[in-house]
XYZ file of C-alpha atoms in Angstrom:
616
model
C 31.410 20.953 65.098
C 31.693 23.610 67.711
C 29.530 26.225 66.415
C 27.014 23.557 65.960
C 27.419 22.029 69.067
C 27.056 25.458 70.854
C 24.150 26.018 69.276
C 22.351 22.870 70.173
C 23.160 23.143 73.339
C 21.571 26.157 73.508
C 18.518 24.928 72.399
C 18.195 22.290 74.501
C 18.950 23.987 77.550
C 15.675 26.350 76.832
C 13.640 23.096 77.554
C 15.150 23.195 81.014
C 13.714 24.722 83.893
C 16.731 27.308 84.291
C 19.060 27.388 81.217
C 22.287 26.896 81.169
C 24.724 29.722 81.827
C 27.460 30.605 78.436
C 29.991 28.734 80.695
C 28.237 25.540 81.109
C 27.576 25.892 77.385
C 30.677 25.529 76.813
C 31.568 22.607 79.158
C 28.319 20.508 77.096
C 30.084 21.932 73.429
C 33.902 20.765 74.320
C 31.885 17.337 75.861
C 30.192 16.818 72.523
C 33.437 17.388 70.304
C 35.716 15.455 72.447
C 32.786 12.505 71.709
C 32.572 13.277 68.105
C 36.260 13.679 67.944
C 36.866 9.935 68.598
C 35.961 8.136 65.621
C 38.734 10.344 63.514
C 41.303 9.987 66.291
C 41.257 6.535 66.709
C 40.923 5.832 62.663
C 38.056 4.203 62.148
C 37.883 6.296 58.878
C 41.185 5.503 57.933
C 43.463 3.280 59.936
C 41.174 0.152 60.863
C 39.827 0.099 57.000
C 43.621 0.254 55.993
C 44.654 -2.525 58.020
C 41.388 -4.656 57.093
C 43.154 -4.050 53.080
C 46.165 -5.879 53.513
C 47.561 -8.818 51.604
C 49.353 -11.314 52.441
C 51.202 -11.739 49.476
C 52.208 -7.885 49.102
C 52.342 -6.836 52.225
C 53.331 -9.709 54.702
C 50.443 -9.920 56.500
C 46.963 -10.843 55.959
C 43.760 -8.779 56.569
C 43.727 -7.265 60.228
C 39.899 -6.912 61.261
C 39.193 -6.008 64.581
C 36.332 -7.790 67.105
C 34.284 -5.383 69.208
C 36.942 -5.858 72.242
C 39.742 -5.098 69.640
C 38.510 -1.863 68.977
C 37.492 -0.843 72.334
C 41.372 -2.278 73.270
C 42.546 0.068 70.563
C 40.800 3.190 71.169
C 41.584 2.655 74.669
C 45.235 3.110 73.651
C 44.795 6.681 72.046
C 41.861 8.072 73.628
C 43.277 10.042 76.622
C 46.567 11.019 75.303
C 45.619 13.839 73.417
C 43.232 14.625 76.634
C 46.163 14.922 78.621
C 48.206 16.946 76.362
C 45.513 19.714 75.745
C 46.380 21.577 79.157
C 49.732 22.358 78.883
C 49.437 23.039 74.755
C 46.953 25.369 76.538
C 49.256 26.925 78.295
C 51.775 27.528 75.448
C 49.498 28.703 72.152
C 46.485 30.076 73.998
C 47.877 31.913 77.310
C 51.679 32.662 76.218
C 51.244 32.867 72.273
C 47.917 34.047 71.880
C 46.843 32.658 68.814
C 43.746 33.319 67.080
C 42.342 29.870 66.794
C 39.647 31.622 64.786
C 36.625 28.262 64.793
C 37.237 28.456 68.770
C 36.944 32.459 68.826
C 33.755 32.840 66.325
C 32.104 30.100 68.854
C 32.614 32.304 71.492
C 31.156 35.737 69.875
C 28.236 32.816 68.609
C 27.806 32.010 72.817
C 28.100 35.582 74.039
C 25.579 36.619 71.047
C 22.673 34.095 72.085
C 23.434 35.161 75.884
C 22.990 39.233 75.065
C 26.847 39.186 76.464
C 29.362 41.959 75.422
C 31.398 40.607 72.913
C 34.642 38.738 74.050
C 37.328 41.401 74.576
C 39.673 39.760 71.575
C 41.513 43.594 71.103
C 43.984 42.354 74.238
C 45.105 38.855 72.719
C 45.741 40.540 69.536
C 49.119 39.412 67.849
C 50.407 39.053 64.122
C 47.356 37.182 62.313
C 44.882 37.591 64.976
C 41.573 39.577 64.037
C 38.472 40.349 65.618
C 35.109 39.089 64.334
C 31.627 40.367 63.365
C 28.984 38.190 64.416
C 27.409 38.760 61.249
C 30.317 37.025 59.861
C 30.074 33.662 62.472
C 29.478 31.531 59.750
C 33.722 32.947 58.466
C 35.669 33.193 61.234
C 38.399 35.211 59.043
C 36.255 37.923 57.971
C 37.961 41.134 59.481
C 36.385 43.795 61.395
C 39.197 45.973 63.250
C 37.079 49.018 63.394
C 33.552 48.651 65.633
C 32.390 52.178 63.504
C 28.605 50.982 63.409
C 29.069 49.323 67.343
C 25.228 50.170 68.359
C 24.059 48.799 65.376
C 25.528 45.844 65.439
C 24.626 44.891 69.407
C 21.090 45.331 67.786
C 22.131 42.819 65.282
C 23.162 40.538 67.580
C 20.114 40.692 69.265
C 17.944 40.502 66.482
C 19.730 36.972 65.633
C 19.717 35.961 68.828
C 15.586 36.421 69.351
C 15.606 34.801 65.350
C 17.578 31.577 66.926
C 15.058 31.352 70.036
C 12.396 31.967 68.142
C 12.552 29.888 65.067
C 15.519 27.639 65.655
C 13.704 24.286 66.456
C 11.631 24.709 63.719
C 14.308 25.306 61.276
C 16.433 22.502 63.159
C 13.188 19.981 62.863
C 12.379 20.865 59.736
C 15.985 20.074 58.167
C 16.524 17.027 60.464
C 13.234 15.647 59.166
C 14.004 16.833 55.574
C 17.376 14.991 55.540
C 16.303 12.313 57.679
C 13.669 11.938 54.895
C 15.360 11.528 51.495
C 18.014 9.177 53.518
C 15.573 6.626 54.004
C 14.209 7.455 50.602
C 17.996 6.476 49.353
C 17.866 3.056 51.815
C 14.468 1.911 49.719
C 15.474 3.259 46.300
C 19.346 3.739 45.626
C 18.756 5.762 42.416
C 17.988 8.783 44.894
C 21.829 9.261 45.891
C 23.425 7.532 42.690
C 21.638 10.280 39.946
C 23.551 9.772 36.727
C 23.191 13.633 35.996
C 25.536 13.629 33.348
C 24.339 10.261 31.247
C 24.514 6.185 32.334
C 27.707 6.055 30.370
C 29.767 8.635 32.433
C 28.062 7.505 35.851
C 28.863 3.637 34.745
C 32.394 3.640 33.351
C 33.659 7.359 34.779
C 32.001 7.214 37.701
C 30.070 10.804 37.140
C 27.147 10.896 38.933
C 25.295 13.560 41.651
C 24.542 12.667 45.109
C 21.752 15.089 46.656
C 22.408 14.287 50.191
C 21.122 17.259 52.543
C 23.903 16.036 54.597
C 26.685 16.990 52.210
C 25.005 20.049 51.310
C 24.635 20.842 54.974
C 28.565 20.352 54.999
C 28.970 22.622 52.219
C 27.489 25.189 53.953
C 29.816 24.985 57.389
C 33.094 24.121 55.103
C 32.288 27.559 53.007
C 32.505 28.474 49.514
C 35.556 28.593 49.039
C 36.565 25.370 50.624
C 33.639 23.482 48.553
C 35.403 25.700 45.356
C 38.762 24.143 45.722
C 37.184 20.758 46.566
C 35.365 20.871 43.015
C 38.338 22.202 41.171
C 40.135 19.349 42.435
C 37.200 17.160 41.077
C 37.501 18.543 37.396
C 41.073 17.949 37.621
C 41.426 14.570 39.308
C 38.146 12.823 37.522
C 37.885 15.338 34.533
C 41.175 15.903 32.987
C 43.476 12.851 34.605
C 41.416 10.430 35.195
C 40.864 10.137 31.594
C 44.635 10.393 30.562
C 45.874 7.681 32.808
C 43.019 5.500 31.369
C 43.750 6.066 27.988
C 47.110 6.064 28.048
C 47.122 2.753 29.187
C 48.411 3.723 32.633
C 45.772 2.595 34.569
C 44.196 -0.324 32.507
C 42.079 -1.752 35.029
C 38.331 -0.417 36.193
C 38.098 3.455 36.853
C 36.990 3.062 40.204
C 39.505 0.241 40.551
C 42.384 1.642 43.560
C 44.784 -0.858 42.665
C 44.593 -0.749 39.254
C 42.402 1.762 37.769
C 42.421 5.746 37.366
C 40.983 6.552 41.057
C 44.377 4.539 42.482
C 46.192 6.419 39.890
C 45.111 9.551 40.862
C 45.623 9.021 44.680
C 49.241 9.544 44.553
C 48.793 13.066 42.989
C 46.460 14.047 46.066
C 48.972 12.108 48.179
C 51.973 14.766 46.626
C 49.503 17.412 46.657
C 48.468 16.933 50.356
C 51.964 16.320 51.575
C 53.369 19.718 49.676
C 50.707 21.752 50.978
C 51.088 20.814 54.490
C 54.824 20.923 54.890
C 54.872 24.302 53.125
C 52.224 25.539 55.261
C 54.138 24.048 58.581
C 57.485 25.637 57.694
C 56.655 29.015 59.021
C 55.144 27.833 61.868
C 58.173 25.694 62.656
C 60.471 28.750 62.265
C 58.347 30.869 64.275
C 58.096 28.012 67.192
C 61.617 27.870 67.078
C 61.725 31.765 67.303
C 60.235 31.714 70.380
C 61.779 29.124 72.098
C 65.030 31.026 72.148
C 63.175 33.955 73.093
C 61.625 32.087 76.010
C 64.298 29.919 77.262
C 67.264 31.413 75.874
C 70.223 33.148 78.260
C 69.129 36.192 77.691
C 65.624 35.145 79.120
C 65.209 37.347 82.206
C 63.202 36.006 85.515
C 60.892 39.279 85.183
C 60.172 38.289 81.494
C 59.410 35.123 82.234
C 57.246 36.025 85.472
C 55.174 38.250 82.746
C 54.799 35.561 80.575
C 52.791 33.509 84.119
C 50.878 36.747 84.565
C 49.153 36.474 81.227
C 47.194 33.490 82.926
C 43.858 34.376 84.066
C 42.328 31.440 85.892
C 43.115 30.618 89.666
C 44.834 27.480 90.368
C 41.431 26.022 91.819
C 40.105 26.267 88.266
C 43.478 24.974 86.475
C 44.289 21.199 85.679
C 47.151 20.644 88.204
C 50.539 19.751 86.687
C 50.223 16.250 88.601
C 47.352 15.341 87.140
C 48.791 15.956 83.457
C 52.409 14.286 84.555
C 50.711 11.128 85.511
C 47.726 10.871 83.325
C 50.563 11.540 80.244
C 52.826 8.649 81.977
C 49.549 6.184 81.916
C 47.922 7.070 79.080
C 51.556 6.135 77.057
C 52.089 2.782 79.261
C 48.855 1.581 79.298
C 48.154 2.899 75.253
C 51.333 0.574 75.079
C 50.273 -2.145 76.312
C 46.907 -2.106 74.798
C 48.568 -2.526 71.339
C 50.846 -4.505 71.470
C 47.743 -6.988 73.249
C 45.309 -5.883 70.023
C 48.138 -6.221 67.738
C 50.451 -8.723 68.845
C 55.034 -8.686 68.397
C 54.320 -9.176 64.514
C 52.246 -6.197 64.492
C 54.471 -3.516 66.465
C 56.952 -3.409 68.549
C 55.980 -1.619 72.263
C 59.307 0.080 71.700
C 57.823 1.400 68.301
C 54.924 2.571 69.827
C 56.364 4.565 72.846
C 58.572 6.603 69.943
C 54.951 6.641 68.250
C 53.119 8.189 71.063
C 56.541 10.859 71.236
C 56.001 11.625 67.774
C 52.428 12.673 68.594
C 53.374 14.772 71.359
C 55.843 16.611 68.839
C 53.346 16.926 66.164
C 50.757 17.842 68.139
C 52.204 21.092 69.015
C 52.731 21.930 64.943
C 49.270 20.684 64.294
C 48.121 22.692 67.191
C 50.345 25.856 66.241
C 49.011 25.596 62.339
C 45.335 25.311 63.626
C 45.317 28.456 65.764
C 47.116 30.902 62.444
C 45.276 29.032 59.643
C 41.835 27.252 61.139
C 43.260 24.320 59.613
C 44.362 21.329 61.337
C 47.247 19.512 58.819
C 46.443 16.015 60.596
C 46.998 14.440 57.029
C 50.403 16.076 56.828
C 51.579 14.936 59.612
C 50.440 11.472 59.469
C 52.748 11.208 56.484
C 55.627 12.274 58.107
C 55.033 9.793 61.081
C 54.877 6.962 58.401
C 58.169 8.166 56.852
C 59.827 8.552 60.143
C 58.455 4.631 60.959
C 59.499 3.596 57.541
C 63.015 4.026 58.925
C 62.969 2.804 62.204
C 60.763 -0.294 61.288
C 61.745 -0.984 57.395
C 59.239 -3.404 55.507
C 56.828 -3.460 58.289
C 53.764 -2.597 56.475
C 51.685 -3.005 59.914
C 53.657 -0.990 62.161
C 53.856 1.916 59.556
C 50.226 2.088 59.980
C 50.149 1.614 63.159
C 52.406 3.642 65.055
C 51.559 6.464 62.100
C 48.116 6.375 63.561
C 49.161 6.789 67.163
C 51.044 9.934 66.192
C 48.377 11.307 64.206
C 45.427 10.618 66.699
C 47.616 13.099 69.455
C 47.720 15.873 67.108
C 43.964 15.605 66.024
C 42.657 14.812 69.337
C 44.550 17.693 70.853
C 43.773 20.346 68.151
C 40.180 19.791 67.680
C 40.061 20.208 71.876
C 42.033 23.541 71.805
C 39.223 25.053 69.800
C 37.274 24.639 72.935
C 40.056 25.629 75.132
C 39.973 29.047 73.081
C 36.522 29.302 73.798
C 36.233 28.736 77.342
C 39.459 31.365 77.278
C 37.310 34.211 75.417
C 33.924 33.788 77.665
C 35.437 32.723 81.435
C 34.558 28.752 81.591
C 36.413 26.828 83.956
C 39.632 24.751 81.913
C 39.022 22.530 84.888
C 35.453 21.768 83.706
C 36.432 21.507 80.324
C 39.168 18.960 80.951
C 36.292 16.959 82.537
C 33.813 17.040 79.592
C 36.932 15.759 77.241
C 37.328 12.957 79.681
C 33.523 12.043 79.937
C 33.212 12.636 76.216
C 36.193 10.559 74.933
C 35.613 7.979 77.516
C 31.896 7.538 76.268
C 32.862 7.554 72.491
C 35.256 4.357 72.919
C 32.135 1.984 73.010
C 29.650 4.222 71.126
C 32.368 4.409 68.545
C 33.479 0.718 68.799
C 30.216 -0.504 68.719
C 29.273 1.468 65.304
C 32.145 0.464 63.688
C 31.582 -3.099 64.948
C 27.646 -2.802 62.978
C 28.680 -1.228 59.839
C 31.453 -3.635 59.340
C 28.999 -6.268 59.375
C 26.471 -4.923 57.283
C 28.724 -3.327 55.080
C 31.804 -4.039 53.297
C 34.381 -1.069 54.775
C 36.055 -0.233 52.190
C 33.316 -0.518 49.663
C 30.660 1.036 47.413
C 28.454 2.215 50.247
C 31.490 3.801 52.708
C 35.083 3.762 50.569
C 36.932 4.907 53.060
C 39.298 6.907 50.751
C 42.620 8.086 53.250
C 42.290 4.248 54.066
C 44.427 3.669 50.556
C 46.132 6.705 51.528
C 47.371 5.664 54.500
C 48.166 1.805 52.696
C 49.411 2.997 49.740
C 52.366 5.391 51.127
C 53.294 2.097 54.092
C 53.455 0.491 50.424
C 55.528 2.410 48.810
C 57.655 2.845 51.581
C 58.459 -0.942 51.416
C 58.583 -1.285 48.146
C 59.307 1.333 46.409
C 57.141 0.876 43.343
C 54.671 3.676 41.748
C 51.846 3.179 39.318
C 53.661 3.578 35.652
C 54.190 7.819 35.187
C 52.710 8.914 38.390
C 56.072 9.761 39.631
C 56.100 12.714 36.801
C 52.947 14.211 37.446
C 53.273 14.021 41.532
C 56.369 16.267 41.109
C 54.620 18.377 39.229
C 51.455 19.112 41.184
C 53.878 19.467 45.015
C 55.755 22.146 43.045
C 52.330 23.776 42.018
C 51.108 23.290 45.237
C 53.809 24.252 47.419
C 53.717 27.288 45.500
C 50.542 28.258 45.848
C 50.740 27.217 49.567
C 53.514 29.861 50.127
C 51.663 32.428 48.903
C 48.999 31.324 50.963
C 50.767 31.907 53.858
C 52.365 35.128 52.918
C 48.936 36.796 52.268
C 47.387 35.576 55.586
C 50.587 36.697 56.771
C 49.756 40.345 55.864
C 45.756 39.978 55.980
C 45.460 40.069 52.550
C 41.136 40.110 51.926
C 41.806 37.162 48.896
C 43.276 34.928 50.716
C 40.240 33.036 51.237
C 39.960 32.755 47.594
C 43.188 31.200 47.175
C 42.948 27.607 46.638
C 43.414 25.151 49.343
C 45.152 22.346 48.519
C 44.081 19.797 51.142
C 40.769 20.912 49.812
C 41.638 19.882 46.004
C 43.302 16.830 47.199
C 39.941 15.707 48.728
C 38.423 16.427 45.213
C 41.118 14.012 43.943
C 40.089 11.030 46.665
C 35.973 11.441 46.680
C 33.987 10.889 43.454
C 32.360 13.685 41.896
C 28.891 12.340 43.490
C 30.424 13.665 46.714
C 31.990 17.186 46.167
C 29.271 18.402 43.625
C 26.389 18.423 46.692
C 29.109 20.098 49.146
C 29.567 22.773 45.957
C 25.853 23.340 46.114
C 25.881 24.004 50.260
C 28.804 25.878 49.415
C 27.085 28.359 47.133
C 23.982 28.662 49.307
C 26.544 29.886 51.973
C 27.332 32.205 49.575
C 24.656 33.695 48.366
C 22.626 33.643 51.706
C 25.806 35.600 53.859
C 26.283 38.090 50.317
C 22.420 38.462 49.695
C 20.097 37.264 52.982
C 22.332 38.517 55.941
C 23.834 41.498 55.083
C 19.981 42.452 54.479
C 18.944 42.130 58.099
C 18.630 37.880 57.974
C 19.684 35.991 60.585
C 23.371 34.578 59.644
C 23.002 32.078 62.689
C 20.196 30.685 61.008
C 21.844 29.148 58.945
C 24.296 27.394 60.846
C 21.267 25.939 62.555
C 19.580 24.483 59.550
C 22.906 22.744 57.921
C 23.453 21.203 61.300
C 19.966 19.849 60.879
C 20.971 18.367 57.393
C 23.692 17.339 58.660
C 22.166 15.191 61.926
C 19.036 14.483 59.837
C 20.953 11.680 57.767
C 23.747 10.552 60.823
C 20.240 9.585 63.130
C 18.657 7.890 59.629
C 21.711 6.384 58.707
C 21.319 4.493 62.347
C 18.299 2.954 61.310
C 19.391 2.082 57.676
C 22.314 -0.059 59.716
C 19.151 -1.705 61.953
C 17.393 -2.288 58.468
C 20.275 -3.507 56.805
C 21.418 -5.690 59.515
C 18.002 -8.045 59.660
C 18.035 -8.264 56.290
C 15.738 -5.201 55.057
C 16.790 -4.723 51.667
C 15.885 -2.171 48.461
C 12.733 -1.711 47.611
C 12.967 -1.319 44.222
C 16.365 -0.985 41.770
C 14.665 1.212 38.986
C 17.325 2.872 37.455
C 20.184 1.380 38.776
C 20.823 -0.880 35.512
C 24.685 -1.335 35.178
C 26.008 -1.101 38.526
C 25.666 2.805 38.986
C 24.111 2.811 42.399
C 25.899 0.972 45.835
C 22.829 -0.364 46.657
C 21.800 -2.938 44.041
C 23.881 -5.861 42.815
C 25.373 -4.985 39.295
């Protein structure tokens, strides 16, 4: 969310007497993701729902649910290591390499845009997969513009969009917010508004095809981009249209569709699980062989002191505005003893072992720098990936321990997402002159904060909601249980083993040629499917990916038809962040309702058990 963040920030700070400067911008943006960045690192999307899904019986222990002080104890343990990594990844892939980390780099040209700046000077960083960017094209950070041929025109572009945003962008931001906020209240009182059987009662019933018209999904839609909301809903057709249906006839998956034990959606998971896992190994490989490149180059015997010395002088920033190399040495140190210590107290000996942990919080450190690496080439952060290879690296050490593969697989992950969504910012502050100092503040104020806001909202929606359930599924929670599973057991649903081949193969395929045509710049690559993105089309229902398609196309249309016609491309950005805050504030008040006891007001339509909201 740092485009959105930026621009928020940007709004607000025209309330102020005296606005905020580009570079203290920045430092409120990289505050607000390092908050937002919390409930994904510490897993309360994925890990915590896991662990509250275990069985005794299969996995030898029962259900692990957290109290309030559990999960403040537990993101505790993984909130600052990331923090303390960022400066020193900082050092390596945005000073020495130079990558493009192009999310982090289309913020900047957003900043220096709304400011009437000159545009970042990106032509001196520029190294094999690095482009420049139009701010037409903010909204696609790969679109390619090496050649500034109409360079008066656009500065009167950017200008144009910049008195658009300060003109009109609190209107458009109210008007979505209250739009959104709107029909998710309208969803609260009657659950037939986000539970639409479009396609017949039948196929939303039994198949569990139905349309969800959330302005917050289609407000995703239109950040992720068409083609991410493409490969999303190709995915869907796949997953819920073609083998759904075969392992449910075929007698498979005999139990309920939506059924992840038993039925076709738990079926399916372990051909996104293959999927996801080809795709991101394929995509690491060259990123591995290139890291491994230049550590020879760097540190090898050949390594001259004058090369190296040039490598120092690349560094812009004066010590005074630096994080010093103390401060990362000992706040590494405590963050690992005291993250230690913190879960083995949440989760006890018969959870993990603190020896399991410490190689945990190594693992992260390691990954972190692939995750890191892949995000700066590709925009795309292979967290998922990587978690999988910290579970099968744990499923080795610690054999049969269900708890710990979780566990200590979650500790590893939360460094490399932590880390990678903060370099963004890092890249940011690089391109427009903000302090790295001020920025490592804001993580620490904003990942502090976000342990009890975070804790505390879990804590609510647990109790007024079953997690995983109708209302939230929590869908890489069976992910994440279902590999620790199969890891200590060995067992896969009847003929998924076939099929999962199948699809890495496919996938790995298409993920090398991926990489070969971003590799050369190829225009299409875009347009090549993703296939973390078709995985996700595998784990969501339909309801969920068909609104992101629709935000998708809008995206589409509006950059194709809108901006290239003298619109405001910006604009845009500002009125899906609108959708997309409208329903997180609403959904606040839904928990309030839901919590005293405020139920539906009316369950017209929802005959048969097709909406969350109303009792079968």
């Amino acid at each position: 969310m740092s485009l959105q963040s930026a621009l928020i920030g940007f709004l607000l700070s025209k309330l102020l007497p005296t606005p905020l400067s580009p570079q203290e911008i920045i430092v409120v943006q990289t505050t607000a993701v390092a908050t937002g960045t919390m409930p994904l690192a510490a897993g309360f999307v994925g890990i915590l729902p896991a662990l509250g899904l275990l069985e005794e019986e299969k996995d030898g222990s029962p259900p692990i649910r957290l109290s309030w002080l559990a999960a403040v104890g537990w993101s505790c343990s993984v909130a600052f290591f990331g923090v303390f990594l960022s400066p020193p990844i900082r050092k390596q892939v945005i000073i020495k390499e130079q990558l493009a980390f192009p999310s982090g780099t289309a913020t900047a040209q957003l900043i220096s845009v709304l400011h009437r700046m000159p545009p970042p000077d990106t032509t001196l960083r520029r190294r094999s997969g690095y482009r420049a960017i139009d701010t037409e094209d903010l909204t696609h950070p790969t679109a390619i513009t090496d050649e500034p041929e109409n360079h008066q025109e656009a500065i009167e572009a950017d200008h144009d969009e910049r008195d658009v945003v300060q003109r009109e962008g609190w209107e458009d931001l109210l008007l979505s917010f209250l739009a959104s906020g709107a029909m998710t209240l309208a969803a609260y009182f009657f659950p037939i508004v986000f539970a639409i059987p479009l396609f017949g009662k039948y196929l939303a019933r039994e198949w569990l095809w139905s349309f969800t018209p959330s302005l917050s999904y289609v407000g995703q839609g239109i950040i992720m981009g068409f083609p991410t909301t493409l490969s999303m809903n190709l995915g869907m057709l796949v997953g819920w249209g073609i083998l759904s249906p075969l392992s449910k006839d075929s007698g498979w998956a005999p139990g309920p569709v939506g059924d992840m034990s038993t039925g076709a959606r738990g079926w399916i998971l372990w051909i996104s699980l293959a999927i996801m896992c080809a795709d991101s190994l394929v995509s690491l490989l060259p990123v591995v062989y290139e890291y491994c490149i230049k550590l020879a180059v760097w540190y090898g015997p050949a390594k001259s002191g004058d090369d190296a010395e040039t490598l120092e002088d690349l560094e812009v920033e004066t010590a005074d505005r630096l994080v010093p190399t103390k401060w990362v040495i000992y706040g590494l140190t405590g963050s690992i003893c005291v993250g230690t210590i913190l879960v083995w107290i949440v989760f006890g000996n018969d959870g993990i072992k603190p020896w399991a942990t410490l190689i945990g919080f190594m693992m992260g450190g390691l990954l972190s720098i692939l995750g890191v690496r892949a995000l700066g080439e590709t925009d795309l952060n292979p967290v998922s990936g990587l978690g999988k290879i910290s579970q099968l690296l744990f499923a080795w050490i610690q054999p049969g321990n269900v708890v710990a593969n979780i566990i200590a697989g979650g500790v590893a992950e939360a460094g490399a997402q932590q880390a990678g969504d903060l370099m963004q910012d890092l890249k940011t502050g690089h391109l427009i002159r903000a302090s790295p100092r001020a920025q490592f503040y804001g993580q620490l104020i904003g990942s502090s904060l976000s342990i009890i806001v975070s804790a505390t909202a879990y804590t609510l929606y647990q109790r007024a909601y079953t997690i995983p359930g109708p209302s939230f599924p929590a869908p890489t929670a069976y992910v994440w249980l279902s590999l620790a599973r199969l890891l200590r057991d060995g067992q896969l649903p009847q003929n998924s083993a076939s099929y999962m081949v199948l699809f890495a193969i496919i996938f790995g395929v298409i993920a090398g040629v991926k990489v070969m045509a971003a590799q050369r710049n190829h225009p299409y690559t875009k347009w090549i499917p993703s296939g973390i993105a078709f995985a996700i089309g595998f784990l969501n229902t339909p309801s969920f990916s068909l609104a992101r398609l629709i935000g998708g196309i809008i995206e589409f249309i509006y950059h194709k038809r809108v901006a290239k016609s003298g619109g405001a491309d910006i604009r845009l950005i500002v009125i899906a962040s609108g959708f997309v805050l409208g329903e997180g504030v609403i959904s606040v008040i839904s928990l309030v309702l839901k919590t005293y006891g405020v139920g539906v007001a009316s369950c017209w339509g929802c005959s048969g058990g097709i909406c969350a909201g109303c009792p079968a």
